[in-house]
């Protein structure tokens, strides 16, 4: 099959596109009056909150809107040809051959019963009718291009034998097999660790250059878009609200929603007490309940009745820059350089007495060496190795590290879902490490509570919100009567800033951020003193993240809670934590207060983590460190230092010490702990990873 003739104009041209979904009751407009173009070799970022229509635009380009979705206005042209006018045969040729899409969840794109090599070879064999031998050679080349180790072994593996980062690289390889002209990436790194994300983003940029591929990069992460794209289009509630180059939109934004988005993300300099984040007020409108005039009007600081709520508001060009557009009637009157009105400054909570002490904690699992059939020899998985730290009243201690480093295992042991192999967990000087949760008294259970990553999985879908909170009150024996418990349930809804009317709602009637608030209310039902928050905002939009983070801080101030905040998002960690513990392969490799951990000297792993964090600020310069290889298996850890297989400083340590011995923990005068063989001189020579350029 021949590719469409090379086209001089834009690769993709979306003009005044409107897409609706039709139900029995009504037409639901998902995308309205949306225009964007992608030039040859260009990467365009599409950003906005969940539900704003980003993925609908991508499915429109793929002509894959299902039986209820329809393009009701405008056009999508690919290399000058309207996709809607193509026959099924022509579309099949274009999809996969000329336009490829990479989805958020790699396993959804891979056939679990088919070897990787076969899945890759299918693409050119179907689209280009090439032979098996040539297809295998191309598969080998592409798997090498996406920097996977031992490509031949990978081609002979099944998807479940690869890590999440490796699976995502295979999906990228599959998309590249036919050398497409346009690559659509729909949140391709959301499910990945920050270090793997950095490597995948680097890879996508390199491949874009090598293959000359144009990209439409859909994301809610503004830092990622800054690092990968040339231009950006900001969407809100089905419409494009601002379009321009990265510099135009990041440094000279001209739409209140773009400004509000940036104010709700923790950039360097944000501080939970002196410079708190400003959450966007109100809620995202439902598609059939959009306001008149400007969709963002009800949540906008600059709203003016009689102007902003009249008629359709068009996209207009910004004077002096024909490539920068905004959908705002007041953009020329707003003082965009005015300093941000500070959120309410809060007093800093001073940490109180030690409530939790962990001493030399170890958690090992025995697993069958042959996982498929069990029996025979067993291997030991060292999930946690000699953890020692303290947590105080009113303190936020962040626990950071990649997947598989032992963060969640530690949380399970603390909660009593697992018991410790060795060592101690002292709650108010009482040992609880060997008491499983079913043997813990109600007081201990209510003292240590958990807020989970995914609010959708933690609520009972067939029980009202009020009933779920009251059930927690029943279990903890709070209140003497039903009316007492009802009153306390309403107070908990007040605490998490949800209307009391929500008590009668079912979970499906709530947004993600509202569900997470119910989860927090339930955690505090028994007066929790220690709350383990396991990635509590990673599944939420940035604007909702700010509100939920602020809520946790406020409750902590009032209740003097100890917060153990498990996360891989170092921007949020820097913003809200008092101390940070960095874990790698079961070991604590660095521990100190936030300022110590975020400035040199670093443990080499912390340095790599900081370098991997995408920061949505054009004035930030970062040292570029991409970790080679994947995190080793806890079942077969490397000898010596757990990090030595990926460390860029290893050559600075003489005598192969890193390969032979686990490093000692060294503690500086100010209490900063680093587990590393590097000499004091080398540590002292480390440069900051994140620098803010001088104005």
XYZ file of C-alpha atoms in Angstrom:
695
model
C 0.000 0.000 0.000
C 1.414 3.401 -0.862
C 1.407 6.125 1.735
C -0.467 9.334 0.996
C 1.742 11.544 -1.137
C 4.036 13.791 0.864
C 2.122 16.899 1.681
C 3.592 20.389 1.915
C 1.050 21.846 4.382
C 0.132 20.696 7.897
C 0.183 16.929 8.558
C -2.981 17.326 10.643
C -5.469 20.167 10.342
C -8.482 20.205 12.644
C -10.818 23.065 11.794
C -13.858 24.158 13.870
C -14.435 20.543 14.918
C -17.575 19.660 16.897
C -18.198 16.130 18.217
C -21.350 14.994 20.037
C -22.466 11.764 21.647
C -26.105 10.801 21.272
C -28.045 9.070 24.064
C -31.759 8.218 24.087
C -32.409 11.387 26.073
C -30.242 14.020 24.479
C -27.282 15.070 22.367
C -24.210 15.612 24.547
C -21.700 17.996 22.934
C -18.209 16.746 23.886
C -16.075 19.002 21.666
C -17.121 22.348 20.180
C -15.474 24.703 17.670
C -12.065 23.087 18.160
C -9.174 23.968 15.838
C -5.521 22.915 15.939
C -2.899 22.044 13.339
C 0.279 19.949 13.491
C 3.082 20.800 11.064
C 5.555 18.206 9.677
C 8.019 17.131 12.387
C 6.245 19.194 15.052
C 5.009 18.082 18.497
C 1.819 19.747 19.748
C 0.671 19.283 23.360
C -3.038 19.056 24.192
C -3.626 19.794 27.890
C -6.612 20.169 30.196
C -8.528 18.444 32.977
C -10.228 15.054 32.694
C -13.470 15.357 30.754
C -12.367 18.393 28.727
C -12.454 16.424 25.448
C -8.738 15.713 24.788
C -9.181 11.983 24.161
C -12.393 12.605 22.176
C -10.358 14.756 19.757
C -7.827 11.898 19.402
C -10.599 9.355 18.750
C -12.080 11.776 16.201
C -8.745 11.820 14.354
C -8.724 8.002 14.422
C -12.398 8.029 13.242
C -13.155 5.724 16.164
C -16.026 7.410 18.017
C -18.182 4.295 18.448
C -21.797 4.036 17.428
C -22.972 6.948 19.657
C -20.312 9.468 18.669
C -20.575 11.702 15.608
C -18.696 14.618 14.084
C -21.444 17.255 13.864
C -19.411 20.151 12.523
C -16.024 21.128 11.097
C -13.383 18.888 9.560
C -10.278 16.805 10.295
C -7.809 16.801 7.420
C -4.789 14.530 7.285
C -2.190 15.640 4.729
C -4.873 17.753 3.061
C -7.535 15.021 2.799
C -10.711 15.023 4.877
C -10.734 11.828 6.969
C -14.547 11.817 7.079
C -14.664 11.457 3.289
C -12.457 8.351 3.169
C -13.808 4.874 2.531
C -13.431 2.123 5.159
C -10.620 0.626 3.071
C -8.732 3.934 2.836
C -9.189 4.572 6.558
C -7.828 1.129 7.418
C -4.747 1.911 5.346
C -4.214 5.271 7.071
C -4.805 3.992 10.614
C -1.813 2.107 11.920
C 0.135 2.781 8.744
C 0.129 6.589 8.636
C -1.453 7.540 11.961
C -0.564 5.513 15.063
C -1.911 5.944 18.585
C -0.251 5.095 21.908
C -2.656 4.652 24.821
C -2.301 5.275 28.547
C -2.390 1.643 29.677
C 0.150 -0.463 27.743
C -1.406 -3.839 28.609
C -4.656 -2.772 26.932
C -2.772 -2.555 23.623
C -0.916 -5.882 23.882
C -2.281 -9.394 23.333
C -1.330 -11.359 26.488
C -1.335 -14.704 24.637
C 1.007 -13.683 21.828
C 4.779 -13.191 21.842
C 6.038 -9.620 21.445
C 7.869 -10.363 18.162
C 4.701 -11.734 16.496
C 2.668 -8.691 17.608
C 5.231 -6.277 16.160
C 5.671 -8.190 12.901
C 1.898 -8.187 12.262
C 1.872 -4.421 11.639
C 4.013 -4.213 8.465
C 2.912 -7.670 7.277
C -0.743 -6.490 7.225
C -0.218 -2.882 6.131
C 2.714 -3.234 3.764
C 2.395 -6.898 2.760
C 6.092 -7.551 3.478
C 7.536 -10.997 4.234
C 8.153 -12.554 7.636
C 11.943 -12.260 7.460
C 11.886 -8.556 6.614
C 9.219 -7.923 9.279
C 11.395 -9.659 11.924
C 14.420 -7.546 10.919
C 12.348 -4.379 11.271
C 10.945 -5.507 14.650
C 14.500 -6.095 15.871
C 15.565 -2.636 14.661
C 12.635 -0.862 16.328
C 13.028 -2.725 19.660
C 16.704 -1.662 19.593
C 15.591 1.926 18.839
C 13.354 2.017 21.914
C 16.421 1.077 24.002
C 15.247 -2.275 25.333
C 17.974 -4.605 26.607
C 18.601 -7.904 24.768
C 16.131 -7.252 21.882
C 16.079 -10.890 20.697
C 15.020 -12.119 24.136
C 12.341 -9.397 24.289
C 10.904 -10.472 20.901
C 10.573 -14.021 22.234
C 8.838 -12.899 25.478
C 5.179 -12.575 26.409
C 3.867 -9.164 27.635
C 3.504 -10.306 31.271
C 7.253 -11.041 31.385
C 8.075 -7.341 30.940
C 7.884 -4.429 33.390
C 5.391 -1.570 32.877
C 8.079 0.681 31.381
C 9.196 -2.085 29.002
C 5.589 -2.762 27.947
C 5.094 0.932 27.168
C 8.268 0.925 25.050
C 6.935 -2.087 23.118
C 3.683 -0.180 22.453
C 5.780 2.745 21.165
C 7.807 0.305 19.031
C 4.564 -1.134 17.630
C 3.370 2.361 16.716
C 6.668 3.033 14.939
C 6.739 -0.249 12.984
C 5.108 1.316 9.940
C 7.007 4.621 10.281
C 3.831 6.717 10.677
C 3.646 10.408 9.769
C 1.548 11.218 12.867
C 1.830 9.738 16.341
C -0.965 10.421 18.857
C 0.128 9.838 22.459
C -2.736 9.744 24.983
C -1.237 10.178 28.492
C 1.474 7.630 27.606
C 3.407 7.928 30.882
C 0.689 8.316 33.545
C 1.083 4.764 34.853
C 4.902 4.896 34.898
C 7.492 5.869 37.502
C 8.999 9.310 37.169
C 12.428 7.884 36.174
C 10.861 5.566 33.564
C 8.700 8.484 32.396
C 11.842 10.601 31.864
C 13.426 7.814 29.793
C 10.245 7.287 27.710
C 9.893 11.037 27.069
C 13.548 11.239 26.008
C 12.940 8.270 23.733
C 9.833 9.799 22.121
C 11.754 13.031 21.401
C 14.717 11.152 19.865
C 12.446 8.961 17.739
C 10.489 12.009 16.578
C 13.758 13.446 15.257
C 14.969 10.138 13.757
C 11.733 9.262 11.947
C 10.556 12.858 11.334
C 7.258 11.943 12.978
C 4.732 14.654 13.901
C 3.138 14.240 17.337
C -0.065 15.118 19.121
C 0.798 14.676 22.812
C -2.224 14.511 25.148
C -1.417 15.103 28.814
C -2.544 16.834 31.984
C 1.101 17.229 33.049
C 2.253 20.708 32.001
C 5.893 19.931 32.852
C 5.909 16.974 30.439
C 4.404 19.101 27.671
C 7.113 21.737 28.262
C 9.805 19.071 27.851
C 8.348 17.340 24.767
C 6.368 19.823 22.663
C 6.910 22.825 20.399
C 3.380 24.197 20.684
C 0.517 23.780 23.123
C -3.272 23.888 23.018
C -5.135 24.280 26.336
C -8.659 22.790 26.476
C -11.473 23.449 28.910
C -14.902 21.844 28.802
C -14.831 20.825 25.129
C -13.244 23.990 23.746
C -9.724 25.166 22.970
C -9.207 28.226 25.208
C -5.585 29.091 24.376
C -3.129 28.093 21.634
C 0.448 29.110 20.975
C 4.112 28.177 21.242
C 5.391 26.800 24.563
C 7.036 30.174 25.344
C 3.874 32.137 24.420
C 1.590 30.111 26.659
C 3.963 29.445 29.584
C 5.477 32.935 29.809
C 2.774 35.174 28.281
C -0.464 33.315 29.052
C -3.595 35.128 27.961
C -6.463 33.018 29.302
C -7.677 32.937 32.938
C -7.985 29.120 32.887
C -4.339 28.698 31.817
C -3.332 31.072 34.615
C -5.498 29.186 37.143
C -3.930 25.852 36.081
C -0.409 27.165 36.702
C -1.406 28.537 40.101
C -2.644 25.137 41.215
C 0.601 23.216 40.533
C 3.541 23.209 42.961
C 6.354 24.973 41.070
C 9.702 25.655 42.809
C 9.158 28.390 45.379
C 5.648 27.289 46.404
C 5.416 26.788 50.164
C 2.474 25.296 52.051
C 2.553 28.036 54.709
C 4.039 31.150 53.054
C 2.912 30.603 49.432
C 0.121 28.037 49.360
C -1.292 26.780 46.063
C -4.487 28.392 44.829
C -7.077 25.771 43.889
C -9.554 26.630 41.114
C -12.896 27.364 42.832
C -16.063 25.465 41.919
C -16.403 22.366 39.785
C -15.966 21.419 36.144
C -19.354 21.768 34.322
C -21.095 18.635 33.033
C -21.396 18.608 29.209
C -25.181 19.200 29.244
C -24.979 21.864 31.994
C -22.448 24.235 30.486
C -23.014 27.933 31.334
C -23.945 30.575 28.762
C -21.060 32.422 27.112
C -17.653 31.491 28.495
C -17.529 27.921 29.853
C -14.944 28.977 32.444
C -17.004 32.019 33.548
C -18.429 30.624 36.838
C -14.890 29.761 38.085
C -13.062 32.830 36.698
C -11.537 35.626 38.816
C -12.206 38.161 36.059
C -15.836 37.256 35.253
C -18.059 40.194 34.238
C -21.814 39.672 33.983
C -23.316 40.958 30.742
C -20.067 40.405 28.840
C -18.633 36.993 29.688
C -22.023 35.262 29.698
C -23.350 36.579 26.393
C -23.377 34.523 23.167
C -20.602 32.330 21.813
C -17.085 33.497 22.582
C -14.759 33.039 19.593
C -11.029 32.244 19.519
C -9.166 35.506 18.728
C -5.601 36.274 17.679
C -3.403 38.136 20.164
C -2.204 41.460 18.746
C 1.383 41.267 17.529
C 1.542 37.451 17.522
C -0.575 35.744 14.866
C 0.315 32.256 16.222
C -1.021 32.929 19.738
C -4.827 32.711 20.257
C -7.190 32.982 23.212
C -10.932 32.531 23.866
C -11.388 35.434 26.290
C -13.242 38.717 25.762
C -11.221 40.536 28.448
C -7.672 39.374 27.691
C -6.500 42.901 26.740
C -7.831 44.424 29.987
C -6.392 41.913 32.457
C -3.053 42.778 34.104
C -1.264 39.486 33.430
C 1.892 40.656 35.233
C 0.076 41.385 38.523
C 1.539 39.320 41.362
C -0.565 36.370 42.413
C -2.990 37.218 45.211
C -1.557 35.055 47.962
C -3.696 32.276 49.285
C -4.416 32.578 52.966
C -1.107 32.208 54.810
C -1.217 29.542 57.493
C 0.830 29.242 60.669
C 3.493 26.543 60.455
C 2.723 23.552 62.660
C 5.637 22.690 64.899
C 6.181 18.914 65.070
C 5.344 17.544 68.519
C 6.411 14.387 70.311
C 7.402 11.161 68.560
C 4.271 9.030 67.999
C 5.741 6.395 65.685
C 9.179 4.819 65.881
C 10.424 2.274 63.336
C 13.584 0.444 64.337
C 15.519 -1.866 61.987
C 12.300 -3.092 60.354
C 12.614 -5.935 57.817
C 9.946 -7.588 55.717
C 10.887 -10.672 53.690
C 8.590 -12.903 51.626
C 9.266 -16.482 50.649
C 8.105 -17.259 47.133
C 8.375 -20.338 44.932
C 11.372 -20.062 42.602
C 9.128 -21.504 39.882
C 6.223 -19.061 40.120
C 4.069 -20.974 37.595
C 3.868 -24.362 39.285
C 4.958 -23.633 42.878
C 6.601 -26.291 45.019
C 10.316 -27.083 44.927
C 12.863 -24.456 45.964
C 11.881 -21.089 47.392
C 13.476 -17.669 47.050
C 13.426 -14.813 49.522
C 12.134 -11.397 48.408
C 13.623 -8.697 50.634
C 10.870 -6.074 50.308
C 12.014 -3.935 53.265
C 15.587 -3.952 54.519
C 16.506 -2.350 57.893
C 14.115 0.630 57.916
C 14.705 2.989 60.863
C 13.029 6.371 61.348
C 10.688 8.348 63.615
C 7.540 10.356 62.876
C 6.231 13.136 65.087
C 2.837 14.618 65.839
C 1.765 17.243 63.209
C 4.606 16.242 60.887
C 4.447 15.287 57.206
C 7.032 12.666 56.326
C 7.182 11.867 52.610
C 8.294 8.412 51.449
C 9.506 8.474 47.837
C 10.950 5.985 45.360
C 10.087 3.986 42.255
C 7.555 1.138 42.105
C 8.990 -1.940 43.746
C 11.157 -0.028 46.236
C 9.103 -1.214 49.236
C 6.960 1.863 50.030
C 3.606 0.073 49.927
C 5.001 -3.047 51.677
C 6.031 -0.833 54.586
C 2.528 0.719 54.618
C 0.961 -2.779 54.760
C 3.147 -3.789 57.739
C 2.305 -0.548 59.544
C -1.434 -1.049 58.915
C -1.251 -4.666 60.166
C -2.132 -6.157 56.761
C 1.253 -7.921 56.997
C 3.480 -8.685 60.013
C 7.174 -7.775 60.207
C 9.959 -10.324 59.675
C 12.304 -8.512 62.083
C 12.603 -5.192 63.891
C 10.082 -3.014 65.712
C 7.188 -0.636 65.057
C 6.419 1.364 68.196
C 3.148 3.305 68.415
C 3.295 5.391 71.630
C 6.075 3.017 72.782
C 3.843 -0.051 72.201
C 5.072 -2.772 69.845
C 2.558 -3.439 67.047
C 4.740 -5.026 64.329
C 3.537 -8.575 65.081
C -0.153 -7.779 65.605
C -2.206 -8.412 62.433
C -5.101 -6.033 61.864
C -7.783 -8.547 62.919
C -6.120 -8.798 66.370
C -5.661 -5.046 66.847
C -8.063 -3.242 69.178
C -10.399 -0.612 67.693
C -8.281 2.199 69.183
C -5.105 1.065 67.385
C -6.994 0.547 64.109
C -8.580 4.007 64.300
C -5.198 5.573 65.216
C -3.542 4.422 61.960
C -5.683 4.942 58.874
C -5.010 4.992 55.144
C -6.064 7.128 52.177
C -5.606 5.136 48.973
C -4.402 6.089 45.512
C -7.551 5.334 43.586
C -10.732 6.758 45.114
C -12.856 4.716 42.662
C -11.792 1.382 44.165
C -12.204 2.204 47.855
C -15.894 3.092 48.045
C -18.761 0.584 47.994
C -20.702 1.435 44.796
C -24.034 0.249 46.245
C -23.932 2.275 49.486
C -24.598 5.997 49.961
C -21.749 8.281 51.010
C -23.346 8.941 54.401
C -23.824 5.229 55.102
C -20.152 4.495 54.312
C -18.929 7.144 56.746
C -21.412 6.023 59.449
C -20.240 2.449 59.059
C -16.704 3.559 59.977
C -18.139 5.377 63.021
C -19.997 2.189 64.065
C -16.818 0.099 63.785
C -14.803 2.553 65.888
C -17.606 2.860 68.468
C -17.950 6.618 68.013
C -21.109 8.220 69.465
C -23.711 6.857 71.887
C -26.679 6.841 69.554
C -27.695 6.890 65.898
C -28.356 10.628 66.042
C -24.858 11.188 67.516
C -23.303 9.272 64.664
C -25.428 11.089 62.091
C -24.278 14.426 63.518
C -20.626 13.301 63.489
C -21.027 12.121 59.873
C -22.253 15.599 58.890
C -19.301 17.167 60.760
C -16.914 14.926 58.797
C -18.508 16.058 55.508
C -17.988 19.659 56.704
C -14.358 18.815 57.545
C -13.658 17.676 53.965
C -15.683 20.583 52.529
C -18.468 18.531 50.934
C -22.114 19.695 51.093
C -24.158 17.758 53.675
C -26.612 16.832 50.898
C -23.875 14.515 49.553
C -24.697 12.086 52.393
C -27.571 10.750 50.234
C -25.542 10.451 47.027
C -24.112 7.266 45.560
C -20.378 7.153 44.692
C -21.142 7.110 40.935
C -22.673 10.592 41.299
C -19.351 12.025 42.541
C -16.267 13.236 40.679
C -12.823 11.746 41.390
C -11.853 14.600 43.704
C -15.142 14.326 45.630
C -14.670 10.567 46.071
C -11.180 11.153 47.431
C -12.674 13.606 49.961
C -15.095 10.897 51.112
C -12.092 8.575 51.519
C -10.375 11.216 53.670
C -13.557 11.741 55.755
C -13.710 8.007 56.388
C -10.025 7.878 57.388
C -10.627 10.600 59.992
C -13.903 9.082 61.276
C -12.191 7.510 64.286
C -9.939 10.493 64.991
C -6.899 9.046 63.182
C -3.561 10.188 64.582
C -1.400 8.713 61.826
C -2.653 8.792 58.235
C -0.793 6.876 55.542
C -1.605 8.624 52.266
C -0.555 6.293 49.422
C -0.292 8.437 46.258
C -3.554 10.165 47.302
C -3.607 12.724 44.476
C -1.858 10.967 41.571
C -5.173 9.845 40.015
C -6.613 13.387 40.180
C -6.400 16.427 37.900
C -3.887 19.124 38.816
C -6.595 21.610 39.831
C -8.250 18.984 42.062
C -4.838 17.930 43.425
C -4.316 21.428 44.830
C -7.692 21.366 46.609
C -7.216 17.855 48.071
C -3.615 18.594 49.144
C -4.763 21.829 50.796
C -7.553 19.922 52.540
C -5.117 17.334 53.957
C -2.882 20.148 55.244
C -5.824 21.944 56.863
C -7.094 18.796 58.599
C -3.552 18.067 59.748
C -3.284 21.539 61.301
C -6.592 21.143 63.148
C -6.203 17.510 64.225
C -2.393 17.490 64.739
C -2.208 14.387 62.536
C 1.044 12.682 61.542
C 0.958 12.286 57.774
C 3.042 9.630 56.015
C 2.812 10.744 52.393
C 3.840 8.043 49.877
C 4.487 9.524 46.453
C 6.685 9.553 43.381
C 5.726 13.162 42.535
C 8.626 15.138 43.971
C 7.017 18.511 43.169
C 4.163 17.803 45.584
C 6.592 16.254 48.096
C 8.710 19.407 48.088
C 5.622 21.528 48.596
C 3.997 19.747 51.518
C 6.500 17.568 53.386
C 8.587 18.495 56.423
C 10.947 15.542 56.012
C 11.653 13.163 53.122
C 12.721 9.520 53.145
C 14.039 8.139 49.837
C 13.747 4.362 49.339
C 15.390 2.106 46.774
C 14.975 -1.668 46.584
C 13.855 -1.952 50.219
C 16.627 0.296 51.630
C 16.376 3.839 52.992
C 19.090 5.554 50.935
C 18.490 9.136 52.120
C 16.589 10.785 54.973
C 16.498 14.421 55.970
C 14.326 17.493 56.132
C 12.955 18.711 52.802
C 15.583 21.414 52.223
C 18.407 18.932 52.878
C 17.052 16.301 50.473
C 16.334 18.813 47.677
C 19.808 20.415 47.746
C 23.246 18.793 47.386
C 24.878 16.608 48.560
C 22.438 13.978 47.302
C 22.404 10.232 47.288
C 23.030 9.414 43.569
C 19.518 7.928 43.362
C 17.890 11.081 44.803
C 19.858 13.125 42.263
C 18.442 11.002 39.410
C 14.889 11.257 40.831
C 15.111 15.064 41.011
C 16.451 15.263 37.467
C 13.513 13.186 36.207
C 10.776 15.465 37.582
C 9.115 17.497 34.810
C 8.751 21.121 35.964
C 6.296 23.439 34.213
C 8.543 26.506 34.353
C 10.636 27.789 31.437
C 13.105 29.508 33.832
C 14.141 26.192 35.420
C 17.317 24.502 34.208
C 17.845 20.860 35.143
C 20.871 18.603 35.059
C 19.980 15.856 32.624
C 20.343 12.360 34.117
C 18.512 9.392 32.601
C 18.845 6.173 34.609
C 19.963 3.252 32.493
C 18.149 -0.054 32.888
C 15.198 -1.035 35.055
C 15.043 -1.308 38.822
C 16.441 -4.780 39.724
C 14.140 -7.486 41.086
C 13.866 -7.715 44.892
C 14.029 -11.495 44.376
C 17.485 -11.205 42.854
C 19.023 -7.932 44.116
C 22.547 -6.888 43.096
C 25.455 -7.508 45.469
C 26.842 -4.613 47.496
C 25.049 -1.290 47.133
C 21.477 -1.840 45.854
C 21.837 1.122 43.450
C 25.258 0.234 41.968
C 23.863 -1.239 38.702
C 22.435 2.171 37.688
C 24.746 4.651 39.469
C 26.637 7.258 37.445
C 29.044 7.980 40.337
C 30.196 4.371 40.818
C 33.561 4.954 39.104
C 34.425 7.518 41.814
C 34.578 4.775 44.471
C 37.894 2.856 44.417
C 38.403 -0.889 44.764
C 35.012 -2.049 43.487
C 33.582 -1.382 46.957
C 30.099 -0.628 45.532
C 29.907 -4.193 44.124
C 30.975 -5.840 47.364
C 29.490 -4.081 50.387
C 26.214 -2.452 51.356
C 27.216 1.138 52.211
C 26.981 2.366 55.823
C 24.520 5.135 56.721
C 26.440 8.334 57.332
C 24.767 11.120 59.283
C 25.929 14.742 58.962
C 25.931 17.205 61.888
C 22.503 18.509 60.885
C 20.963 14.998 60.928
C 20.947 14.432 57.144
C 21.416 10.679 56.401
C 22.898 9.244 53.162
C 23.613 5.542 52.540
C 26.542 5.736 50.102
C 30.241 4.830 49.661
C 31.147 8.177 48.022
C 33.776 10.166 49.910
C 32.926 13.406 51.710
C 34.877 15.361 49.052
C 32.900 13.878 46.153
C 29.572 14.457 47.946
C 30.620 18.057 48.674
C 31.384 18.613 44.960
C 27.810 17.824 43.824
C 25.994 20.598 41.958
C 22.276 21.417 42.396
C 20.119 19.441 39.909
C 17.393 22.093 39.660
C 18.482 25.688 39.054
C 16.238 28.675 38.437
C 17.771 30.891 35.748
C 18.494 34.477 36.758
C 15.943 36.963 35.486
